[in-house]
Each structure stands twice: as C-alpha cells, then as structure tokens.
Amino acid sequence: MNSTTTGRAAQSGSSGHRAERSDAVRNRGKLLEAAAEVFAERGTEASIAEIAERAGVGKGTVFRHFATKEDLLASIVIDLVDGLAGTARRLAQDDDASSSLYDFMATGVELLVRDRAFCEVVGEPSLADDRLRSAIARLVDQVQVLVSRAVEQGVIRPDLTGTDVVLLLAGVQQTAQPLLTAHPDLWRRYLRLVVDGMRFNGDPLPALPAPPGGLTDDLERWRA
Amino acid sequence: MNSTTTGRAAQSGSSGHRAERSDAVRNRGKLLEAAAEVFAERGTEASIAEIAERAGVGKGTVFRHFATKEDLLASIVIDLVDGLAGTARRLAQDDDASSSLYDFMATGVELLVRDRAFCEVVGEPSLADDRLRSAIARLVDQVQVLVSRAVEQGVIRPDLTGTDVVLLLAGVQQTAQPLLTAHPDLWRRYLRLVVDGMRFNGDPLPALPAPPGGLTDDLERWRA
DNA sequence: CACTAAACGGACCGACTGGTCCGCTTGTGC
DNA sequence: GCACAAGCGGACCAGTCGGTCCGTTTAGTG
C-alpha cells in the first residue's frame, strides 16, 4: 500500500490551522487497510459497516475521512492502479520486450484475481471518478511503452496498443473466474493463450478506432 | 425465447385439479418477457418491482409464478444457455470446423454483450442453481463437439476443450466491456485475437486439470 | 347467471444500506 | 494540568429491497 495518494487530508499550509491529530492519522491508516481487505474479498458491495468494524472504528469515522463510499473505494483502487503502473515502469527497464510485457500482464492478472473490487471497478467504467480515470490513463501510458517496444522488436502484432493490453487483463481474469476457487492458477492458461494471440501472424485485427484525443486528454485516453 | 422450460407451472396430470387459468398463462408470458428485457438492460440487480411494472402486473403476481427472484432469473438465463447450446448443435452440421467454431463464439459473445444479467450469472458461478448448472453442462457438451472436430481437422491447438471455449466467451466480452458503449463492436477485435491464440502453434498451454468427473457428472463438468 | 376457486395487486413487513447528527472523549498547545 | 477544538462512535434517518398477506376481481363451469 503506497498511501501517499491517500486522502484529502491535512489541507494545511495556508492559514495556520492546527496540525492533524495523531489518532486521526492512525485511524485513516487502519481504515484504508481494512477497506482494501474487505473490498478485495467481498467486492464493491461490501458495506461500510463491515469495513468500519474490521478497522475497529465507528461508522461515523469512515465518513469523516472519506466523503462517500465511492470516494473510499476510489482511493483504494487508484492506489492499486498506480502500483501496477509502477510495475510497468520498472519492467520497461528490462531489455527483453517480450518477457517484460508478459511479466507485466501476469502481475496485472494476478492482482485482479486476488481483488474482487478491483475487477469490478476497472471492468465497469460507470464508477467514473475523475481521479480514477486519470490513474488509468497513466497506467495505459506506461503500458504503451512496453507495447511499443515489443512492436519495435517484432514480438507482437503491430496494431496492438496499451489500451488493448490493459483491457485484456480483465478479460483473462474473467475467463478464469468461474473456476477460480477450484483452480486458482487457471488464469495462467488463458493468459498464455491470449499472449499467443498477441504475436504477429498476418491478418490485422478488426480496427480499434484511431485514438481521438491528444496525449493529455485523460478522459478520451481510456477510450482511445 | 423458447419458454417451454418456463416454470413449475401446471403440475397437472395426477389428481384432476382444475386446469390453469388463461390469465395466469398470459401473465407468466408477459412476466418472462419483461424480466428478460429488464435483466438484460440492468443486470441481476434489477428490482422485482421494475419487472412487475414493465409486465403490467402487480408484485404479488411475480411471486406466485416464481418462488424467488433467483428462480425467475435462473429460468431466463437457462433459456439463454439452452438457446446457445442449440446454436452450437446447429453449427455442428456445418463441414468447416474452423468457421463453425468461430461463428459459435461470435454468437455467444454477442449474446453476452447484449445481456448484462447473462454476463453476471455465467461469469460468477455463486448463483449456483442446479438447473442452471446442468444447462451449462449441456452447453459445454455441445461445444465440445465443435472443439473436437476442430482439433481433428488441425485448425486449433489440441489441448483445448469445450469448457475453455465457453469460458473464453465471457472473457472476450469482459475485455471489451469498459468501452462497450463507445464502441459496440469492439468485441470482434478481441474475439479475433483470442481465436488466433487458439490456433495451434507449438507450446502447449499450462495445464487445465484433467476432467475429473464422468460425462454424467454435471456438477463436476463445469469444473472439468 | 350464479357460484367458486384461482388469480390478482398493492399495502405492508423486516432487513439492510449509505449517510447524518450530536453528545462524549481525547490529543494537543499553552 | 487546563481548555478546547478535533476526533470519535453509534443511535438514528430515509430509501430500497425481496418477500408476504389478504381483501378484491375474474375466469371458468353447470
């Protein structure tokens, strides 16, 4: 959990209001930790009451730190997305484009497999928090680096994009989902199959519409 | 809608209770039609009240025809699954194993794309109605015919199964889901990619555990 | 047409949810 | 150690849901 991104915490700085109290900081930490666990296990429909209970605080405390349930959920998912973007950035150091792209996808799918709420949120953009959208845009950007390198090295078909790869993560997870409890590693089978499909072999894919927005257009990026 | 599968309707036959009333038959029809629409649009969380309203009946009528909401939902999804199994059976007549398998998958994904509740139910086996499980088992059986033929003709890798193909349908749908409203045909892109991955090209896929149950073991089939 | 059992519909119930409010507690600066 | 603002927690509220119940309507029968 790299929770620097955390809350709209101490907006200190300007007029010298008192600093944030220590118990408040501690509770927000417990809250984020508990919420991450509960959302991962139970999905986005997990109740605030359960999160508060696991954190060992009252319900009121939840809403003092996060305006709404969606706000709390977004904070957590954004952290996950940013973490994944960090993985992509780190893997971009590696020379072997093929294996680094594969490793990235394996990391991503594994994350999705272990976190129900993450799956639901990234698979259904209706929960369209702006911060989340830009986090996804950052992720797509990082992945695009991996993809471009792989295309240059000729190890995947040239019409693939970072968006494709990110979307495919959720697809692979969903494929294995119905048998997940019985066969927790089944996603590897389908990841392999999808990766094999990503290798260049002649016929171009049905068109994904040309990226309409510029590089800074966050909202349009996700639909690029 | 092939609603012969419909309800636990007139259990007539034995002791000559009066025949089912015509308005009851009519209302059940309207109910199934309305529920299919509403579930397709809004997913499994659509409310009974909305379904009753669209059918033009009262809420009480819903529960006289279907014991619970899950019962109604299962009835509808089972019809869809059986319909898809019928498509598979019909396509098995065709000589070209490659194109018939592709056509089946395209039909399946398109159905998933247009029906939210169908997606949710088949992607999450927790709604484990027994009738639904056997319907899925029947579907997998039919698809296995297509798959076996394709393997024999050497057009797909030999370690694929009917279960794989059925699971992949939901995976392809999920891949396109986040951009679905903006690009309704995007699923074709990912179906093509997955189908390319299904073609034989050397390395075997990570193991899918050997089918543990016999052919009649419905429950184990889905996890075969 | 009269009679009855079946079907109907919507008021009602209990459970649960996200979110609010306010009296009480506690950390912090002086 | 005092004062007080900030933080706290849980009773509470309004809304929604699946499901039940029962007074009323209606389809079928002789």
PDB file of N, CA and C in Angstrom, chain A residues 69-140:
ATOM      1  N   LYS A  69     -18.796   6.481   0.138  1.00  0.00           N
ATOM      2  CA  LYS A  69     -18.244   5.150  -0.053  1.00  0.00           C
ATOM      3  C   LYS A  69     -17.436   5.101  -1.354  1.00  0.00           C
ATOM      4  N   GLU A  70     -17.959   5.719  -2.374  1.00  0.00           N
ATOM      5  CA  GLU A  70     -17.260   5.738  -3.669  1.00  0.00           C
ATOM      6  C   GLU A  70     -15.895   6.390  -3.546  1.00  0.00           C
ATOM      7  N   ASP A  71     -15.835   7.412  -2.721  1.00  0.00           N
ATOM      8  CA  ASP A  71     -14.571   8.112  -2.513  1.00  0.00           C
ATOM      9  C   ASP A  71     -13.541   7.164  -1.904  1.00  0.00           C
ATOM     10  N   LEU A  72     -13.961   6.440  -0.875  1.00  0.00           N
ATOM     11  CA  LEU A  72     -13.069   5.461  -0.239  1.00  0.00           C
ATOM     12  C   LEU A  72     -12.634   4.397  -1.236  1.00  0.00           C
ATOM     13  N   LEU A  73     -13.605   3.880  -1.956  1.00  0.00           N
ATOM     14  CA  LEU A  73     -13.307   2.843  -2.940  1.00  0.00           C
ATOM     15  C   LEU A  73     -12.324   3.352  -3.990  1.00  0.00           C
ATOM     16  N   ALA A  74     -12.584   4.551  -4.469  1.00  0.00           N
ATOM     17  CA  ALA A  74     -11.706   5.121  -5.492  1.00  0.00           C
ATOM     18  C   ALA A  74     -10.287   5.259  -4.963  1.00  0.00           C
ATOM     19  N   SER A  75     -10.157   5.743  -3.724  1.00  0.00           N
ATOM     20  CA  SER A  75      -8.824   5.901  -3.151  1.00  0.00           C
ATOM     21  C   SER A  75      -8.044   4.594  -3.204  1.00  0.00           C
ATOM     22  N   ILE A  76      -8.727   3.529  -2.883  1.00  0.00           N
ATOM     23  CA  ILE A  76      -8.054   2.236  -2.827  1.00  0.00           C
ATOM     24  C   ILE A  76      -7.710   1.719  -4.209  1.00  0.00           C
ATOM     25  N   VAL A  77      -8.662   1.816  -5.110  1.00  0.00           N
ATOM     26  CA  VAL A  77      -8.417   1.292  -6.452  1.00  0.00           C
ATOM     27  C   VAL A  77      -7.336   2.118  -7.149  1.00  0.00           C
ATOM     28  N   ILE A  78      -7.357   3.416  -6.906  1.00  0.00           N
ATOM     29  CA  ILE A  78      -6.331   4.267  -7.515  1.00  0.00           C
ATOM     30  C   ILE A  78      -4.946   3.835  -7.068  1.00  0.00           C
ATOM     31  N   ASP A  79      -4.808   3.521  -5.785  1.00  0.00           N
ATOM     32  CA  ASP A  79      -3.523   3.029  -5.303  1.00  0.00           C
ATOM     33  C   ASP A  79      -3.093   1.776  -6.055  1.00  0.00           C
ATOM     34  N   LEU A  80      -4.055   0.880  -6.262  1.00  0.00           N
ATOM     35  CA  LEU A  80      -3.726  -0.361  -6.963  1.00  0.00           C
ATOM     36  C   LEU A  80      -3.301  -0.083  -8.397  1.00  0.00           C
ATOM     37  N   VAL A  81      -4.064   0.799  -9.052  1.00  0.00           N
ATOM     38  CA  VAL A  81      -3.742   1.118 -10.444  1.00  0.00           C
ATOM     39  C   VAL A  81      -2.365   1.765 -10.532  1.00  0.00           C
ATOM     40  N   ASP A  82      -2.105   2.684  -9.607  1.00  0.00           N
ATOM     41  CA  ASP A  82      -0.797   3.335  -9.616  1.00  0.00           C
ATOM     42  C   ASP A  82       0.322   2.330  -9.351  1.00  0.00           C
ATOM     43  N   GLY A  83       0.050   1.400  -8.450  1.00  0.00           N
ATOM     44  CA  GLY A  83       1.046   0.366  -8.181  1.00  0.00           C
ATOM     45  C   GLY A  83       1.363  -0.443  -9.426  1.00  0.00           C
ATOM     46  N   LEU A  84       0.328  -0.756 -10.157  1.00  0.00           N
ATOM     47  CA  LEU A  84       0.520  -1.529 -11.382  1.00  0.00           C
ATOM     48  C   LEU A  84       1.280  -0.714 -12.427  1.00  0.00           C
ATOM     49  N   ALA A  85       0.971   0.562 -12.480  1.00  0.00           N
ATOM     50  CA  ALA A  85       1.707   1.437 -13.403  1.00  0.00           C
ATOM     51  C   ALA A  85       3.184   1.464 -13.023  1.00  0.00           C
ATOM     52  N   GLY A  86       3.449   1.446 -11.715  1.00  0.00           N
ATOM     53  CA  GLY A  86       4.838   1.396 -11.263  1.00  0.00           C
ATOM     54  C   GLY A  86       5.533   0.123 -11.719  1.00  0.00           C
ATOM     55  N   THR A  87       4.828  -0.973 -11.636  1.00  0.00           N
ATOM     56  CA  THR A  87       5.387  -2.239 -12.129  1.00  0.00           C
ATOM     57  C   THR A  87       5.737  -2.129 -13.617  1.00  0.00           C
ATOM     58  N   ALA A  88       4.828  -1.546 -14.370  1.00  0.00           N
ATOM     59  CA  ALA A  88       5.078  -1.388 -15.809  1.00  0.00           C
ATOM     60  C   ALA A  88       6.329  -0.543 -16.033  1.00  0.00           C
ATOM     61  N   ARG A  89       6.441   0.543 -15.271  1.00  0.00           N
ATOM     62  CA  ARG A  89       7.586   1.425 -15.439  1.00  0.00           C
ATOM     63  C   ARG A  89       8.885   0.697 -15.111  1.00  0.00           C
ATOM     64  N   ARG A  90       8.845  -0.088 -14.034  1.00  0.00           N
ATOM     65  CA  ARG A  90      10.045  -0.831 -13.659  1.00  0.00           C
ATOM     66  C   ARG A  90      10.414  -1.854 -14.732  1.00  0.00           C
ATOM     67  N   LEU A  91       9.411  -2.543 -15.245  1.00  0.00           N
ATOM     68  CA  LEU A  91       9.686  -3.579 -16.245  1.00  0.00           C
ATOM     69  C   LEU A  91      10.204  -2.983 -17.549  1.00  0.00           C
ATOM     70  N   ALA A  92       9.891  -1.720 -17.766  1.00  0.00           N
ATOM     71  CA  ALA A  92      10.352  -1.081 -19.005  1.00  0.00           C
ATOM     72  C   ALA A  92      11.873  -0.931 -19.016  1.00  0.00           C
ATOM     73  N   GLN A  93      12.506  -1.072 -17.850  1.00  0.00           N
ATOM     74  CA  GLN A  93      13.979  -1.022 -17.784  1.00  0.00           C
ATOM     75  C   GLN A  93      14.591  -2.251 -18.446  1.00  0.00           C
ATOM     76  N   ASP A  94      13.889  -3.354 -18.293  1.00  0.00           N
ATOM     77  CA  ASP A  94      14.375  -4.631 -18.823  1.00  0.00           C
ATOM     78  C   ASP A  94      14.559  -4.551 -20.346  1.00  0.00           C
ATOM     79  N   ASP A  95      15.505  -5.316 -20.856  1.00  0.00           N
ATOM     80  CA  ASP A  95      15.776  -5.252 -22.284  1.00  0.00           C
ATOM     81  C   ASP A  95      14.823  -6.102 -23.119  1.00  0.00           C
ATOM     82  N   ASP A  96      14.463  -7.254 -22.579  1.00  0.00           N
ATOM     83  CA  ASP A  96      13.630  -8.193 -23.335  1.00  0.00           C
ATOM     84  C   ASP A  96      12.175  -7.732 -23.335  1.00  0.00           C
ATOM     85  N   ALA A  97      11.754  -7.151 -24.437  1.00  0.00           N
ATOM     86  CA  ALA A  97      10.404  -6.600 -24.503  1.00  0.00           C
ATOM     87  C   ALA A  97       9.354  -7.684 -24.348  1.00  0.00           C
ATOM     88  N   SER A  98       9.615  -8.825 -24.910  1.00  0.00           N
ATOM     89  CA  SER A  98       8.632  -9.899 -24.868  1.00  0.00           C
ATOM     90  C   SER A  98       8.383 -10.355 -23.439  1.00  0.00           C
ATOM     91  N   SER A  99       9.452 -10.652 -22.726  1.00  0.00           N
ATOM     92  CA  SER A  99       9.246 -11.170 -21.376  1.00  0.00           C
ATOM     93  C   SER A  99       8.768 -10.096 -20.417  1.00  0.00           C
ATOM     94  N   SER A 100       9.184  -8.858 -20.627  1.00  0.00           N
ATOM     95  CA  SER A 100       8.722  -7.832 -19.702  1.00  0.00           C
ATOM     96  C   SER A 100       7.235  -7.555 -19.902  1.00  0.00           C
ATOM     97  N   LEU A 101       6.777  -7.593 -21.133  1.00  0.00           N
ATOM     98  CA  LEU A 101       5.346  -7.418 -21.363  1.00  0.00           C
ATOM     99  C   LEU A 101       4.562  -8.573 -20.742  1.00  0.00           C
ATOM    100  N   TYR A 102       5.093  -9.766 -20.920  1.00  0.00           N
ATOM    101  CA  TYR A 102       4.431 -10.926 -20.326  1.00  0.00           C
ATOM    102  C   TYR A 102       4.404 -10.816 -18.807  1.00  0.00           C
ATOM    103  N   ASP A 103       5.527 -10.450 -18.235  1.00  0.00           N
ATOM    104  CA  ASP A 103       5.572 -10.328 -16.777  1.00  0.00           C
ATOM    105  C   ASP A 103       4.589  -9.283 -16.280  1.00  0.00           C
ATOM    106  N   PHE A 104       4.504  -8.198 -17.022  1.00  0.00           N
ATOM    107  CA  PHE A 104       3.533  -7.181 -16.622  1.00  0.00           C
ATOM    108  C   PHE A 104       2.126  -7.746 -16.618  1.00  0.00           C
ATOM    109  N   MET A 105       1.773  -8.424 -17.668  1.00  0.00           N
ATOM    110  CA  MET A 105       0.410  -8.949 -17.754  1.00  0.00           C
ATOM    111  C   MET A 105       0.150  -9.966 -16.655  1.00  0.00           C
ATOM    112  N   ALA A 106       1.140 -10.802 -16.370  1.00  0.00           N
ATOM    113  CA  ALA A 106       0.958 -11.786 -15.296  1.00  0.00           C
ATOM    114  C   ALA A 106       0.727 -11.079 -13.969  1.00  0.00           C
ATOM    115  N   THR A 107       1.496 -10.038 -13.719  1.00  0.00           N
ATOM    116  CA  THR A 107       1.305  -9.284 -12.480  1.00  0.00           C
ATOM    117  C   THR A 107      -0.097  -8.683 -12.413  1.00  0.00           C
ATOM    118  N   GLY A 108      -0.509  -8.105 -13.511  1.00  0.00           N
ATOM    119  CA  GLY A 108      -1.817  -7.464 -13.548  1.00  0.00           C
ATOM    120  C   GLY A 108      -2.946  -8.446 -13.326  1.00  0.00           C
ATOM    121  N   VAL A 109      -2.902  -9.563 -14.031  1.00  0.00           N
ATOM    122  CA  VAL A 109      -3.980 -10.539 -13.887  1.00  0.00           C
ATOM    123  C   VAL A 109      -4.004 -11.096 -12.470  1.00  0.00           C
ATOM    124  N   GLU A 110      -2.835 -11.359 -11.936  1.00  0.00           N
ATOM    125  CA  GLU A 110      -2.788 -11.901 -10.576  1.00  0.00           C
ATOM    126  C   GLU A 110      -3.416 -10.918  -9.585  1.00  0.00           C
ATOM    127  N   LEU A 111      -3.130  -9.660  -9.773  1.00  0.00           N
ATOM    128  CA  LEU A 111      -3.728  -8.636  -8.925  1.00  0.00           C
ATOM    129  C   LEU A 111      -5.249  -8.667  -9.042  1.00  0.00           C
ATOM    130  N   LEU A 112      -5.740  -8.745 -10.264  1.00  0.00           N
ATOM    131  CA  LEU A 112      -7.184  -8.784 -10.475  1.00  0.00           C
ATOM    132  C   LEU A 112      -7.802 -10.020  -9.844  1.00  0.00           C
ATOM    133  N   VAL A 113      -7.105 -11.136  -9.973  1.00  0.00           N
ATOM    134  CA  VAL A 113      -7.631 -12.383  -9.428  1.00  0.00           C
ATOM    135  C   VAL A 113      -7.798 -12.297  -7.921  1.00  0.00           C
ATOM    136  N   ARG A 114      -6.917 -11.557  -7.297  1.00  0.00           N
ATOM    137  CA  ARG A 114      -6.945 -11.508  -5.838  1.00  0.00           C
ATOM    138  C   ARG A 114      -7.815 -10.401  -5.292  1.00  0.00           C
ATOM    139  N   ASP A 115      -8.385  -9.563  -6.125  1.00  0.00           N
ATOM    140  CA  ASP A 115      -9.118  -8.397  -5.640  1.00  0.00           C
ATOM    141  C   ASP A 115     -10.418  -8.212  -6.405  1.00  0.00           C
ATOM    142  N   ARG A 116     -11.500  -8.608  -5.759  1.00  0.00           N
ATOM    143  CA  ARG A 116     -12.791  -8.543  -6.438  1.00  0.00           C
ATOM    144  C   ARG A 116     -13.194  -7.118  -6.794  1.00  0.00           C
ATOM    145  N   ALA A 117     -13.002  -6.201  -5.855  1.00  0.00           N
ATOM    146  CA  ALA A 117     -13.433  -4.832  -6.110  1.00  0.00           C
ATOM    147  C   ALA A 117     -12.637  -4.219  -7.271  1.00  0.00           C
ATOM    148  N   PHE A 118     -11.362  -4.511  -7.305  1.00  0.00           N
ATOM    149  CA  PHE A 118     -10.528  -4.003  -8.391  1.00  0.00           C
ATOM    150  C   PHE A 118     -11.093  -4.457  -9.733  1.00  0.00           C
ATOM    151  N   CYS A 119     -11.412  -5.726  -9.817  1.00  0.00           N
ATOM    152  CA  CYS A 119     -12.039  -6.261 -11.023  1.00  0.00           C
ATOM    153  C   CYS A 119     -13.275  -5.477 -11.415  1.00  0.00           C
ATOM    154  N   GLU A 120     -14.170  -5.338 -10.450  1.00  0.00           N
ATOM    155  CA  GLU A 120     -15.456  -4.722 -10.750  1.00  0.00           C
ATOM    156  C   GLU A 120     -15.293  -3.282 -11.214  1.00  0.00           C
ATOM    157  N   VAL A 121     -14.398  -2.570 -10.561  1.00  0.00           N
ATOM    158  CA  VAL A 121     -14.255  -1.154 -10.890  1.00  0.00           C
ATOM    159  C   VAL A 121     -13.610  -0.950 -12.252  1.00  0.00           C
ATOM    160  N   VAL A 122     -12.541  -1.660 -12.531  1.00  0.00           N
ATOM    161  CA  VAL A 122     -11.880  -1.419 -13.813  1.00  0.00           C
ATOM    162  C   VAL A 122     -12.653  -2.041 -14.963  1.00  0.00           C
ATOM    163  N   GLY A 123     -13.478  -3.043 -14.665  1.00  0.00           N
ATOM    164  CA  GLY A 123     -14.250  -3.666 -15.725  1.00  0.00           C
ATOM    165  C   GLY A 123     -15.530  -2.934 -16.062  1.00  0.00           C
ATOM    166  N   GLU A 124     -15.899  -2.025 -15.220  1.00  0.00           N
ATOM    167  CA  GLU A 124     -17.163  -1.296 -15.405  1.00  0.00           C
ATOM    168  C   GLU A 124     -16.896   0.184 -15.181  1.00  0.00           C
ATOM    169  N   PRO A 125     -16.740   0.934 -16.236  1.00  0.00           N
ATOM    170  CA  PRO A 125     -16.286   2.312 -16.080  1.00  0.00           C
ATOM    171  C   PRO A 125     -17.362   3.249 -15.580  1.00  0.00           C
ATOM    172  N   SER A 126     -18.514   2.703 -15.229  1.00  0.00           N
ATOM    173  CA  SER A 126     -19.601   3.573 -14.793  1.00  0.00           C
ATOM    174  C   SER A 126     -19.239   4.278 -13.495  1.00  0.00           C
ATOM    175  N   LEU A 127     -18.393   3.626 -12.692  1.00  0.00           N
ATOM    176  CA  LEU A 127     -17.917   4.274 -11.471  1.00  0.00           C
ATOM    177  C   LEU A 127     -16.851   5.286 -11.849  1.00  0.00           C
ATOM    178  N   ALA A 128     -17.260   6.304 -12.590  1.00  0.00           N
ATOM    179  CA  ALA A 128     -16.273   7.109 -13.282  1.00  0.00           C
ATOM    180  C   ALA A 128     -15.785   8.280 -12.445  1.00  0.00           C
ATOM    181  N   ASP A 129     -15.016   7.974 -11.438  1.00  0.00           N
ATOM    182  CA  ASP A 129     -14.342   9.011 -10.679  1.00  0.00           C
ATOM    183  C   ASP A 129     -13.215   9.588 -11.531  1.00  0.00           C
ATOM    184  N   ASP A 130     -13.095  10.905 -11.496  1.00  0.00           N
ATOM    185  CA  ASP A 130     -12.095  11.550 -12.354  1.00  0.00           C
ATOM    186  C   ASP A 130     -10.670  11.145 -12.002  1.00  0.00           C
ATOM    187  N   ARG A 131     -10.400  11.101 -10.681  1.00  0.00           N
ATOM    188  CA  ARG A 131      -9.048  10.703 -10.269  1.00  0.00           C
ATOM    189  C   ARG A 131      -8.728   9.310 -10.776  1.00  0.00           C
ATOM    190  N   LEU A 132      -9.743   8.421 -10.722  1.00  0.00           N
ATOM    191  CA  LEU A 132      -9.520   7.057 -11.182  1.00  0.00           C
ATOM    192  C   LEU A 132      -9.249   7.030 -12.675  1.00  0.00           C
ATOM    193  N   ARG A 133     -10.006   7.834 -13.397  1.00  0.00           N
ATOM    194  CA  ARG A 133      -9.783   7.864 -14.844  1.00  0.00           C
ATOM    195  C   ARG A 133      -8.376   8.305 -15.169  1.00  0.00           C
ATOM    196  N   SER A 134      -7.885   9.311 -14.462  1.00  0.00           N
ATOM    197  CA  SER A 134      -6.512   9.712 -14.811  1.00  0.00           C
ATOM    198  C   SER A 134      -5.503   8.671 -14.378  1.00  0.00           C
ATOM    199  N   ALA A 135      -5.768   7.983 -13.266  1.00  0.00           N
ATOM    200  CA  ALA A 135      -4.849   6.910 -12.877  1.00  0.00           C
ATOM    201  C   ALA A 135      -4.784   5.849 -13.975  1.00  0.00           C
ATOM    202  N   ILE A 136      -5.937   5.499 -14.494  1.00  0.00           N
ATOM    203  CA  ILE A 136      -5.957   4.502 -15.566  1.00  0.00           C
ATOM    204  C   ILE A 136      -5.220   5.028 -16.793  1.00  0.00           C
ATOM    205  N   ALA A 137      -5.412   6.319 -17.064  1.00  0.00           N
ATOM    206  CA  ALA A 137      -4.701   6.912 -18.204  1.00  0.00           C
ATOM    207  C   ALA A 137      -3.200   6.809 -18.002  1.00  0.00           C
ATOM    208  N   ARG A 138      -2.744   7.061 -16.772  1.00  0.00           N
ATOM    209  CA  ARG A 138      -1.304   6.929 -16.505  1.00  0.00           C
ATOM    210  C   ARG A 138      -0.845   5.494 -16.712  1.00  0.00           C
ATOM    211  N   LEU A 139      -1.656   4.566 -16.244  1.00  0.00           N
ATOM    212  CA  LEU A 139      -1.307   3.162 -16.430  1.00  0.00           C
ATOM    213  C   LEU A 139      -1.196   2.818 -17.914  1.00  0.00           C
ATOM    214  N   VAL A 140      -2.211   3.241 -18.661  1.00  0.00           N
ATOM    215  CA  VAL A 140      -2.197   2.948 -20.097  1.00  0.00           C
ATOM    216  C   VAL A 140      -0.944   3.536 -20.742  1.00  0.00           C
TER     217      VAL A 140
END
